[in-house]
Coordinates of C-alpha atoms in Angstrom, one line a residue:
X1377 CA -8.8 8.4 2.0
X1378 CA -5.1 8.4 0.4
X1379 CA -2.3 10.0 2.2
X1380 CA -0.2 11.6 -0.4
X1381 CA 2.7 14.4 -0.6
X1382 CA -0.3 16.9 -1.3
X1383 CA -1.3 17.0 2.3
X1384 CA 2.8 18.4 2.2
X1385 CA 2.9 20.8 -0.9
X1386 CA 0.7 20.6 -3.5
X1387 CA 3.4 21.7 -6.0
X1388 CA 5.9 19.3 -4.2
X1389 CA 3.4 16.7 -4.9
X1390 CA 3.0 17.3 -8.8
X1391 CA 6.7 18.0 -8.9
X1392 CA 6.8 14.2 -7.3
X1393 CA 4.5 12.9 -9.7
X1394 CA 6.7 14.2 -12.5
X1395 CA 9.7 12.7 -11.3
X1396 CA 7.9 9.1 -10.9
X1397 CA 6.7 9.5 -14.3
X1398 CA 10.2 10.5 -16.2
X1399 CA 11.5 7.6 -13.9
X1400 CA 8.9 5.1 -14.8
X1401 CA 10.5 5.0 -19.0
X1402 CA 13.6 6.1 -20.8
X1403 CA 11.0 7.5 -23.6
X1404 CA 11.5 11.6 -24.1
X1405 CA 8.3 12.9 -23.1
X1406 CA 6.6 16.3 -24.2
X1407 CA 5.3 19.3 -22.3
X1408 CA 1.5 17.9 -23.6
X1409 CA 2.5 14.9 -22.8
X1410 CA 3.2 15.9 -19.1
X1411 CA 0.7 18.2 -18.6
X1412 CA -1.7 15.4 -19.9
X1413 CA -0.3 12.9 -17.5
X1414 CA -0.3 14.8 -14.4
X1415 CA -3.8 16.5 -15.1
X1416 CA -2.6 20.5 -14.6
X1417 CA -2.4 23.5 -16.6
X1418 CA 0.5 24.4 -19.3
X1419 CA 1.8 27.0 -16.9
X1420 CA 2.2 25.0 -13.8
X1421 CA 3.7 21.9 -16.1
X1422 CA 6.4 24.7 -17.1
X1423 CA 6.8 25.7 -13.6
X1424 CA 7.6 22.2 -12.1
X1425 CA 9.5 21.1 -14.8
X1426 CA 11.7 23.7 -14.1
X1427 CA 11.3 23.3 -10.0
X1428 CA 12.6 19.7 -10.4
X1429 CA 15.6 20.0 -12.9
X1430 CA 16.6 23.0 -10.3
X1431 CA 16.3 20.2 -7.1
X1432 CA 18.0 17.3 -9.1
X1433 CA 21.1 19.3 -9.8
X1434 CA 21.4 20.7 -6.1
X1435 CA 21.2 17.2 -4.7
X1436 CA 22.2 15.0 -7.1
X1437 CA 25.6 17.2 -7.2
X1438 CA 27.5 13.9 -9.0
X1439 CA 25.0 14.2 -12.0
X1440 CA 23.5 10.6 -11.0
X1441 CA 20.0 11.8 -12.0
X1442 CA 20.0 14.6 -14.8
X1443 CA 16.5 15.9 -16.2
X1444 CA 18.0 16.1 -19.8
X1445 CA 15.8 18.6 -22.4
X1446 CA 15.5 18.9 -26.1
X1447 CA 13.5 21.4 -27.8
X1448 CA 12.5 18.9 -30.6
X1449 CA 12.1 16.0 -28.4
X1450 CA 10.9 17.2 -25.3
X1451 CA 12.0 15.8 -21.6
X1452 CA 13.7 12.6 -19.9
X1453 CA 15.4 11.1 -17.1
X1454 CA 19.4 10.0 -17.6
X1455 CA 20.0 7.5 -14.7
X1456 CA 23.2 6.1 -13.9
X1457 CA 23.4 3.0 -12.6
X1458 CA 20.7 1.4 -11.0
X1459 CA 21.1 2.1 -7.3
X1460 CA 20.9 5.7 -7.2
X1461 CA 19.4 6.7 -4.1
X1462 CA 15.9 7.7 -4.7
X1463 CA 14.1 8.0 -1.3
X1464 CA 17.2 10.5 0.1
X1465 CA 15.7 12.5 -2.9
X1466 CA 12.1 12.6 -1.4
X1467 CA 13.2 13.2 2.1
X1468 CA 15.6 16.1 0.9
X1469 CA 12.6 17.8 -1.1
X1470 CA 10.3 17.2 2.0
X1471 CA 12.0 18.6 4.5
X1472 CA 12.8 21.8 2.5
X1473 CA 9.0 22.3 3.4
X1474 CA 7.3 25.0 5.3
X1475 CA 4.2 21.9 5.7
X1476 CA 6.8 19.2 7.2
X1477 CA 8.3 21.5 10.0
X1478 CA 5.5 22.8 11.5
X1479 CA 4.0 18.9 11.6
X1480 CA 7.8 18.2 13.1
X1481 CA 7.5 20.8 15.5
X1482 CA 3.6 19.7 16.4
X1483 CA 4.8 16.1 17.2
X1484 CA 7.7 17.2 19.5
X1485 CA 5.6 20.1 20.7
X1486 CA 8.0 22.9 20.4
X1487 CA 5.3 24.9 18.6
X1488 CA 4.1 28.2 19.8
X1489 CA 2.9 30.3 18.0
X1490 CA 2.6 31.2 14.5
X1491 CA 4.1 34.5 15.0
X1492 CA 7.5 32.6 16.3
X1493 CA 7.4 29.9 14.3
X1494 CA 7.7 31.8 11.2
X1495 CA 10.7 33.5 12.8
X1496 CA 12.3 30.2 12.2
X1497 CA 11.3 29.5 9.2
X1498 CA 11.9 32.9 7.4
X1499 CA 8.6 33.6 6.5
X1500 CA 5.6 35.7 7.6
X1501 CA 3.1 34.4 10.3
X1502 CA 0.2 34.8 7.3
X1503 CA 2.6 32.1 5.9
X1504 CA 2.3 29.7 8.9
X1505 CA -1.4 30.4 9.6
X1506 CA -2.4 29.7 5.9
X1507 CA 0.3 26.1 5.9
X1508 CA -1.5 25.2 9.5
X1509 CA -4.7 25.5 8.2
X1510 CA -4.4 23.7 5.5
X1511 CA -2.9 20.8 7.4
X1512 CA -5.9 21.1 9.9
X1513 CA -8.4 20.7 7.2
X1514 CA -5.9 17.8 5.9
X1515 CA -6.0 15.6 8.9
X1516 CA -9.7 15.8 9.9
X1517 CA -11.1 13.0 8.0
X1518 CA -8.2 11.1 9.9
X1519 CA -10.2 12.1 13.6
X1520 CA -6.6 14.1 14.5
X1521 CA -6.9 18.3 14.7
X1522 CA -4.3 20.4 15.8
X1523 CA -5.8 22.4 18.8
X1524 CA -5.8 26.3 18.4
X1525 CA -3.4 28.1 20.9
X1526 CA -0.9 25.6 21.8
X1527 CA -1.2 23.7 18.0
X1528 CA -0.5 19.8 19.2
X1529 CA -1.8 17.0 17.5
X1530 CA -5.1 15.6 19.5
X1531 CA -7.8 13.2 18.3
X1532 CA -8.3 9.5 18.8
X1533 CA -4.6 8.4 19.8
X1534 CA -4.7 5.3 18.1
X1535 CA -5.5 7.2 14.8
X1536 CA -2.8 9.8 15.9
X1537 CA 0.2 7.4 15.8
X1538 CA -1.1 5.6 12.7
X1539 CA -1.1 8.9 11.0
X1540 CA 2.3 10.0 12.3
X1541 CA 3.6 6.3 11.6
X1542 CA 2.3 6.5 8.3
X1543 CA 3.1 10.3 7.3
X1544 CA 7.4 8.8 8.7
X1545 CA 7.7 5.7 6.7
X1546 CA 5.9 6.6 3.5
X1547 CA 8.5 9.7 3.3
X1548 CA 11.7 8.2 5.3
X1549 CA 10.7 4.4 4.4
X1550 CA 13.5 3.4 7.8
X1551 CA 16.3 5.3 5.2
X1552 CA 17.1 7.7 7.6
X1553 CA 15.9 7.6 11.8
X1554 CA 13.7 11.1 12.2
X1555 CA 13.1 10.9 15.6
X1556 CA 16.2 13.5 16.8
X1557 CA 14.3 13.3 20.6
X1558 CA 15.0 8.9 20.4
X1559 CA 17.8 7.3 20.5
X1560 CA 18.1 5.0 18.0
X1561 CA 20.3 2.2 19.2
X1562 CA 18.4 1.8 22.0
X1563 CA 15.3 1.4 20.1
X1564 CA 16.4 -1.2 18.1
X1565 CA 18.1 -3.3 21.0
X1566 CA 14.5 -3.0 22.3
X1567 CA 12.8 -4.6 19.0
X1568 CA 15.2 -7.3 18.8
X1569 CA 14.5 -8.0 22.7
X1570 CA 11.0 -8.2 21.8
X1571 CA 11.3 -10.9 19.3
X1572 CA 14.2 -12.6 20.5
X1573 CA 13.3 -16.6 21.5
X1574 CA 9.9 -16.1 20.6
X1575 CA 7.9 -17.2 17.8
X1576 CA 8.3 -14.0 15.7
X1577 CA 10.6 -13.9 12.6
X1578 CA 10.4 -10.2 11.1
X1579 CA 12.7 -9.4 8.4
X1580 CA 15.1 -6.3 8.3
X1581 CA 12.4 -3.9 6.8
X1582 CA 9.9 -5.5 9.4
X1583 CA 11.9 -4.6 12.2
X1584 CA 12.7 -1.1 11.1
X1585 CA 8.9 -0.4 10.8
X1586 CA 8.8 -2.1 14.3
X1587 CA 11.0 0.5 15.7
X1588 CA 9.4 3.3 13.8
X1589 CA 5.9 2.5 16.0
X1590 CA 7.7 2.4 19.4
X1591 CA 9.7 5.6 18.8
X1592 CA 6.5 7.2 18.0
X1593 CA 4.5 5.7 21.0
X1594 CA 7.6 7.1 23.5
X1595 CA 7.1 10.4 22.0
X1596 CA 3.2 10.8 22.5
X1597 CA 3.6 9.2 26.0
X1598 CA 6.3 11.8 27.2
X1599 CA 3.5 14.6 26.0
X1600 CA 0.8 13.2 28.1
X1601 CA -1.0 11.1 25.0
X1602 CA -2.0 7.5 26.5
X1603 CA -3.7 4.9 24.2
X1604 CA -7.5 4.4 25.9
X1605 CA -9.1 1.1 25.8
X1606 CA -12.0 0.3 23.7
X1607 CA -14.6 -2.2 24.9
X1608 CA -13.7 -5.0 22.8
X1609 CA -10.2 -4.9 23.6
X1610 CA -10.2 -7.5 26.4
X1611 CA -12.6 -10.3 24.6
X1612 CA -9.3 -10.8 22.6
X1613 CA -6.6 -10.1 25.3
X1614 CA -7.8 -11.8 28.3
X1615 CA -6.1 -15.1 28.9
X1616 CA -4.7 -14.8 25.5
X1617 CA -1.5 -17.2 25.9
X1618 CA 0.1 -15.2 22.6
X1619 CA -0.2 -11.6 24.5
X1620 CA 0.4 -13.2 27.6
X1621 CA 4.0 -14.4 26.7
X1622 CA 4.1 -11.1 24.9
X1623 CA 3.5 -8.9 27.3
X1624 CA 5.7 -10.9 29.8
X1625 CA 8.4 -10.5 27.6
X1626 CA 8.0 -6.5 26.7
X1627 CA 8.0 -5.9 30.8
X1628 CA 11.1 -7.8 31.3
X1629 CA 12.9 -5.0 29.5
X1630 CA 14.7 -3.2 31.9
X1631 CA 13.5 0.3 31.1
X1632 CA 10.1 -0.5 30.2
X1633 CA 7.0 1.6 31.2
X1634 CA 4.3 0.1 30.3
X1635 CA 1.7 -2.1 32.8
X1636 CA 0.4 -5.2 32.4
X1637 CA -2.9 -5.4 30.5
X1638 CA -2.6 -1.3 30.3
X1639 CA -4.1 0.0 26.4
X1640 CA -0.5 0.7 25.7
X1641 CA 0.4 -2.6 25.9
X1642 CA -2.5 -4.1 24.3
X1643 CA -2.3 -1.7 21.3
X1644 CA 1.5 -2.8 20.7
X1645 CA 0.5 -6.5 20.6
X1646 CA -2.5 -5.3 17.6
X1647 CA 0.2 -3.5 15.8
X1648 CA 2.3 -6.8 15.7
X1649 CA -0.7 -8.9 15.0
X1650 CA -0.8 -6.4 11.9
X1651 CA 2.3 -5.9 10.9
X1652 CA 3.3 -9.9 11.2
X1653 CA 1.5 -10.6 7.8
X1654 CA 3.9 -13.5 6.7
X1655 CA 4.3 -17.0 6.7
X1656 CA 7.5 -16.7 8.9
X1657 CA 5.1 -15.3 11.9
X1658 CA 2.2 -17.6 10.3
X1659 CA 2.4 -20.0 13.8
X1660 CA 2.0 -16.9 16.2
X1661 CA -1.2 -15.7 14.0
X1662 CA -2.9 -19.1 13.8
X1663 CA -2.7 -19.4 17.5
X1664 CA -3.9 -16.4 18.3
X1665 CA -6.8 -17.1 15.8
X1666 CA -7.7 -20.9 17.6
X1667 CA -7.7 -18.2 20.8
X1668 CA -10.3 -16.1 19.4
X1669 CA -12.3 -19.4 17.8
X1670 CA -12.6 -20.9 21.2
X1671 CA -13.8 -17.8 23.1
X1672 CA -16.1 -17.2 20.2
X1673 CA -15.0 -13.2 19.8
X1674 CA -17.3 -11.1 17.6
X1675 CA -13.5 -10.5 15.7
X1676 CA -13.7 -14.2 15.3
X1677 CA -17.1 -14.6 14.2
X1678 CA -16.6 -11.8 11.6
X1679 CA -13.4 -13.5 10.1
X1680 CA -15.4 -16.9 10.8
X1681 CA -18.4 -15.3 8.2
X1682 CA -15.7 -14.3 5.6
X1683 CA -14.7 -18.2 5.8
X1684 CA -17.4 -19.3 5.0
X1685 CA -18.2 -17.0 2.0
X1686 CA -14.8 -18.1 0.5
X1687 CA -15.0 -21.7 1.2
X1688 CA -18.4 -22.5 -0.8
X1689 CA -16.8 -24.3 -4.4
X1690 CA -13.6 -23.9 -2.9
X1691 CA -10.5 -25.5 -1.5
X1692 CA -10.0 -22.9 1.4
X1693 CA -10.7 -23.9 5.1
X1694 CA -10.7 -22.1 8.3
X1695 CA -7.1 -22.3 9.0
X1696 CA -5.7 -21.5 5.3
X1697 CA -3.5 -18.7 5.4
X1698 CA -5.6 -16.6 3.7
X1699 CA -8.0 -16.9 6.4
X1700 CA -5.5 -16.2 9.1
X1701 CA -4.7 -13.3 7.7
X1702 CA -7.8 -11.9 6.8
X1703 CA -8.3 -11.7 10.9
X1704 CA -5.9 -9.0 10.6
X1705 CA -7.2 -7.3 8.1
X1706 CA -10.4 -7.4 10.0
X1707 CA -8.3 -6.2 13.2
X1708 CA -6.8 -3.6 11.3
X1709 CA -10.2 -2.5 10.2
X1710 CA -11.9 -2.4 14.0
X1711 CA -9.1 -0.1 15.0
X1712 CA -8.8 2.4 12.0
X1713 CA -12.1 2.5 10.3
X1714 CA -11.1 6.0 8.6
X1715 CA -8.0 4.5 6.9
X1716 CA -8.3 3.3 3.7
X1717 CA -4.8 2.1 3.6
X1718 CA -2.7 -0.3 4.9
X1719 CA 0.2 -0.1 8.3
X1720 CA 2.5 1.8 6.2
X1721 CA 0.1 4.0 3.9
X1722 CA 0.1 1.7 1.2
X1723 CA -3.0 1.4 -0.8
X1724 CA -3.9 -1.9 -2.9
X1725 CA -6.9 -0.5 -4.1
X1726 CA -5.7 0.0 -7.5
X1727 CA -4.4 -3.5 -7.9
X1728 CA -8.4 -4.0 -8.5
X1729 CA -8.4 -0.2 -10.2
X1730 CA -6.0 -0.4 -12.5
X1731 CA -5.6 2.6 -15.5
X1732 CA -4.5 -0.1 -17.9
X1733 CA -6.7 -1.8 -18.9
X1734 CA -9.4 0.3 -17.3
X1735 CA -11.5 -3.3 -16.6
X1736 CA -8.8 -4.4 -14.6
X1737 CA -10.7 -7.2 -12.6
X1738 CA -13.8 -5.2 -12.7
X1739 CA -16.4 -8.0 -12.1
X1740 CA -13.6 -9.6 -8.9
X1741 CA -13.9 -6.0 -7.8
X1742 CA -17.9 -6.0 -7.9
X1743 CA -18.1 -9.3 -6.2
X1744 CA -15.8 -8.2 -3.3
X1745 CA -17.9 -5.0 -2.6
X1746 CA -21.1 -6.6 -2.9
X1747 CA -19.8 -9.6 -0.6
X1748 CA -18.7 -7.2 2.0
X1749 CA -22.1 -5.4 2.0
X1750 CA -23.3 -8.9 2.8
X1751 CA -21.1 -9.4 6.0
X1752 CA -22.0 -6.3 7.1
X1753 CA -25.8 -7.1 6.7
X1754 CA -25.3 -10.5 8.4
X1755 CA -23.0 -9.9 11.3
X1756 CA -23.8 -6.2 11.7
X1757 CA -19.7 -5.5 12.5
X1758 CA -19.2 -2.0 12.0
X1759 CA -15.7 -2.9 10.5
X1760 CA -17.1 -4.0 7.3
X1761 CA -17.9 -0.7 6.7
X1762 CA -14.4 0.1 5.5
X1763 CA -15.3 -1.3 2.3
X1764 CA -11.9 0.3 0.4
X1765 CA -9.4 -1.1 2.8
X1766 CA -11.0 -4.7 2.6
X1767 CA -11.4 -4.4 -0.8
X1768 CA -8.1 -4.1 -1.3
X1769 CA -6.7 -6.7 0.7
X1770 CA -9.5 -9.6 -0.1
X1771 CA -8.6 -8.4 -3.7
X1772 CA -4.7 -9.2 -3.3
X1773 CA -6.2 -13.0 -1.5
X1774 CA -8.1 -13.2 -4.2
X1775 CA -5.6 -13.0 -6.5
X1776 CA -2.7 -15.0 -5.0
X1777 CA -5.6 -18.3 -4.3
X1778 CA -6.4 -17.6 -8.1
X1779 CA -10.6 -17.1 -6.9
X1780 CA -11.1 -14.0 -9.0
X1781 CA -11.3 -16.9 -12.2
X1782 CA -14.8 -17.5 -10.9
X1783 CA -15.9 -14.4 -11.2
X1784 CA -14.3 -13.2 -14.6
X1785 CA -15.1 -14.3 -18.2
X1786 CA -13.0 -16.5 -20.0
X1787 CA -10.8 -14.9 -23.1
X1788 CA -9.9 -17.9 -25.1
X1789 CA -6.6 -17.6 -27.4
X1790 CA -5.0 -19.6 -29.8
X1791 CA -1.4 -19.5 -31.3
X1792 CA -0.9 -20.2 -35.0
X1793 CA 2.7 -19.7 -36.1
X1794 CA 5.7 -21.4 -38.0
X1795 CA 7.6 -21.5 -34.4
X1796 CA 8.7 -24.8 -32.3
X1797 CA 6.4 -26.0 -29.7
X1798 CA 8.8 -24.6 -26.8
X1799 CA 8.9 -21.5 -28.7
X1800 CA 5.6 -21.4 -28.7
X1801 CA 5.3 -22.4 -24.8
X1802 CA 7.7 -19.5 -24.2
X1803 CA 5.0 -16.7 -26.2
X1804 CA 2.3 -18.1 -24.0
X1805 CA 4.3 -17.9 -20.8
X1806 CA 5.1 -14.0 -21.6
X1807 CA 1.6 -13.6 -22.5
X1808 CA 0.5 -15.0 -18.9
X1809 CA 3.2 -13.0 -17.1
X1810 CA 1.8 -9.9 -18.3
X1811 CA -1.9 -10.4 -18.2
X1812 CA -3.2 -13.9 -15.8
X1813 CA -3.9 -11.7 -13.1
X1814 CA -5.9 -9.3 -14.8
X1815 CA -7.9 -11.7 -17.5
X1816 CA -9.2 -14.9 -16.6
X1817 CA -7.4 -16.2 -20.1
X1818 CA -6.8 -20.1 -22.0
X1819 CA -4.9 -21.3 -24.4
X1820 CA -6.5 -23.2 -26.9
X1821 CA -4.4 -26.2 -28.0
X1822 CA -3.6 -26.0 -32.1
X1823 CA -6.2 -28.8 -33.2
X1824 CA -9.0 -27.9 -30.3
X1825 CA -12.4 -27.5 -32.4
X1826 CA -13.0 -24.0 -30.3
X1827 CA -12.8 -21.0 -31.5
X1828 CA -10.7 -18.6 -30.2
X1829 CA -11.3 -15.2 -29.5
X1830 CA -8.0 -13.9 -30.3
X1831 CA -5.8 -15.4 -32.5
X1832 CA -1.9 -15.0 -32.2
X1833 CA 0.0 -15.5 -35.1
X1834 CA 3.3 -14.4 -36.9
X1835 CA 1.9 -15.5 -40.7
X1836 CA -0.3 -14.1 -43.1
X1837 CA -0.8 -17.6 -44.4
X1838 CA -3.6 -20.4 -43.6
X1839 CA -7.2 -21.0 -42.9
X1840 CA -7.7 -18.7 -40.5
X1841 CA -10.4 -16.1 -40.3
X1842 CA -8.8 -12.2 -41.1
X1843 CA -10.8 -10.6 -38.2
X1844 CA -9.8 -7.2 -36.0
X1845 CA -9.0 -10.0 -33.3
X1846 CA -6.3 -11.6 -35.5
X1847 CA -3.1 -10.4 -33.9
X1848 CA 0.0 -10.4 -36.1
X1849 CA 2.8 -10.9 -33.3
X1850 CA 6.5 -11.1 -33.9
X1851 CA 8.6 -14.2 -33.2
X1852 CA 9.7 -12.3 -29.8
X1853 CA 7.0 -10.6 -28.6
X1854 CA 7.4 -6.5 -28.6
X1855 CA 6.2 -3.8 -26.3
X1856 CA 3.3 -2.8 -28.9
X1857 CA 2.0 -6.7 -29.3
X1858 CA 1.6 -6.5 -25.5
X1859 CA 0.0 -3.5 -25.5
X1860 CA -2.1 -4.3 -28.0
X1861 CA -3.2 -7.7 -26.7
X1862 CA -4.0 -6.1 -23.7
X1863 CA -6.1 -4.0 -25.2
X1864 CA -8.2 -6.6 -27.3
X1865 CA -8.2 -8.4 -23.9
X1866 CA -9.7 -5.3 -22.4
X1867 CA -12.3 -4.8 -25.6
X1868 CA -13.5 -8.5 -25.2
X1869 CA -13.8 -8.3 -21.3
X1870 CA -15.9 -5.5 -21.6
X1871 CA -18.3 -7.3 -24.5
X1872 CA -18.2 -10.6 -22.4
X1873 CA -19.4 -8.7 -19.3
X1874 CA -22.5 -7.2 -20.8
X1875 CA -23.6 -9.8 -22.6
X1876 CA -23.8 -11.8 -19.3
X1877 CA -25.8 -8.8 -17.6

């Protein structure tokens, strides 16, 4: 499941989506046009356009974002410059949020009752009990409730500070430090002592979302929430050389709390097996993996089965990258089977779902799913059930190693024009750019006896067959010969991949 701004404000969330989409092109866009886009009725499209040209001019006070309106021509987005500050935006709507201080006051536990609350938030206690409902029902399918009486946040704890840690970043993103009951210098001090002399290199953002996840596990422990241990915990702890030096280094801060071994301590070395997803940290994982090989682990002999799947007609091999970090998907996945995102609430999903074309990788996409059903048939890991998450991510591996080419039909083209042969090289180039991770496409050399199934050109002259996948491009390509290439490309993907059924 998706954490988005609805679980906030619905109407903060499709006044969000609005802004995203003005953002996303200079074009002047309609009231159809938006109401279309965002999937609502006339009324509330009125009603958020005019909520959002109300909250850019309050906060962008310098005019840096205007929503600009023509009756003729409908509505768009005048941007100056190009490092306006977006994300204080989306913290400044946010927090204006009935939603976002009760779920403040839950994590610090200063709520108590909905009667008093609404005291402080100027609104009546039907208000609060309606807003507190609705973020109970939101947070269920996470395995976190907010108790009746005292309203804290209670559930699995691990799924707990994920949520929280998501919920902060997505909306802050390490902008702006929202923990008022941390101090901030002292946890960052702390996150550069844990990496100092060790074999972890994590960039700037890394280190924020570091310190994001150890403010938020000071804050649960202070109200009496502990991590517990799950049985399979130790089979990839115990005499574990990388958590060993780990958590040797961790206790040697002067003010830390937590034991050696303790679920505390253990869950802090996951979250850095999970977040370290680079090839800076790429040393640290691999050892860890050898680890796991040579004690056998069932987390090893699940990433072992995905191995081999990949490696049959294939150049990967059990220590590739990909497979390295595929144990952390796999980690990530024991630990949070009701996520469907990643450590920061990011989902990839789409990347194999895309709206444009709407066969974006379709086949890839089928061969993932079905081959996760398989792992989970053979090895019998209960974290092959989150089939969305893994899609995702063996969809981005998939991707980056080039594999999905097996799996999708080839789109030949051709280019046929009155330009140089770099020229040429440079159309082809722009054409790849756009579309070689969605089609599995070729270029057809100008004398190959093939025939293509699109041909480019820029002439109406020579022997070449008039047919509706003739494409008359201009000498520099334009927005509408991409689009429409992609569209042929989508057309022929979609015939390609029924006639092979």
């Amino acid at each position: 499941m998706k954490l988005d701004l609805s679980l906030i404000d619905s109407n903060l969330f499709h006044e969000w989506q609005l802004f995203i989409l003005l953002r996303k092109d200079e074009k002047w866009f309609t009231t159809k046009e938006i109401q279309t886009e965002l999937g609502i009725s006339s009324s509330l499209t009125l009603k958020i356009i005019s909520q959002l040209e109300e909250d850019l001019s309050t906060f962008y006070s310098g005019h840096e974002i205007v929503l600009q309106t023509n009756k003729g021509k409908g509505f768009r987005l005048s941007i100056e410059g190009t490092a306006v500050k977006i994300r204080q935006f989306l913290i400044y709507l946010v927090e204006n949020t009935i939603t976002f201080q009760l779920f403040l006051a839950l994590l610090d536990e200063d709520y108590q009752n909905a009667e008093s609350f609404s005291l402080r938030m100027y609104t009546s206690d039907a208000t609060i009990r309606r807003v507190t409902n609705k973020l109970r029902d939101g947070l269920k399918p996470y395995s976190v409730e907010i108790t009746k009486g005292n309203s804290t946040l209670v559930g699995k704890e691990t799924h707990v500070r994920l949520l929280i840690n998501i919920i902060f970043w997505k909306i802050y993103g390490g902008a702006i430090w929202p923990f008022a009951t941390v101090n901030e210098k002292h946890i960052h001090r702390l996150a550069q002592f844990m990496i100092n002399d060790t074999d972890v290199l994590l960039t700037p953002i890394q280190m924020r979302q570091l310190e994001f996840f150890i403010a938020i596990g000071i804050i649960r422990r202070r109200h009496g929430h502990f991590v517990e241990k799950e049985d399979w915990w130790d089979t990839v702890t115990h005499r574990n050389p990388v958590f060993d030096r780990f958590q040797k280094k961790v206790r040697s801060w002067p003010t830390n709390t937590l034991e050696k071994n303790s679920p505390e301590m253990i869950f802090l070395y996951f979250m850095l097996l999970i977040q370290s997803e680079n090839i800076s940290t790429f040393k640290l994982l691999e050892e860890n993996y050898i680890f796991n090989k040579a004690q056998n682990t069932a987390l090893y002999q699940s990433t072992h089965a995905f191995s081999n799947s990949l490696s049959v007609g294939t150049l990967i091999q059990e220590l590739h990258p990909a497979i390295i970090f595929s144990f952390s998907y796999h980690l990530f996945a024991k630990l949070f089977p009701a996520f469907t995102t990643d450590l920061n609430g990011y989902p990839y999903f789409n990347r194999l779902n895309a709206p444009t074309p709407n066969n974006y990788l379709s086949n890839t996409k089928k061969v993932i799913q079905k081959l996760i059903k398989h792992l989970y048939r053979t090895t019998s890991d209960s974290l092959f059930l989150s089939e969305t998450y893994l899609t995702s991510k063996y969809g981005l591996l998939f991707l980056h190693y080039q594999l999905h080419y097996d799996f999708e039909p080839q789109i030949k083209l051709k280019l046929a024009t009155d330009l140089t042969y770099f020229a040429n090289k440079h159309i082809e180039k722009t054409i790849c750019s756009f579309f070689l991770e969605s089609f599995n496409i070729v270029f057809l050399d100008d004398f190959s006896p093939e025939e293509p199934d699109i041909l480019l050109t820029n002439l109406d002259y020579g022997e070449y067959p008039a047919s509706q996948n003739t494409i008359i491009i201009q000498r520099t390509l334009s927005s509408r010969n991409i689009n429409y290439i992609g569209q042929q490309l989508s057309k022929i993907h979609d015939e390609k991949t029924s006639t092979s059924k």
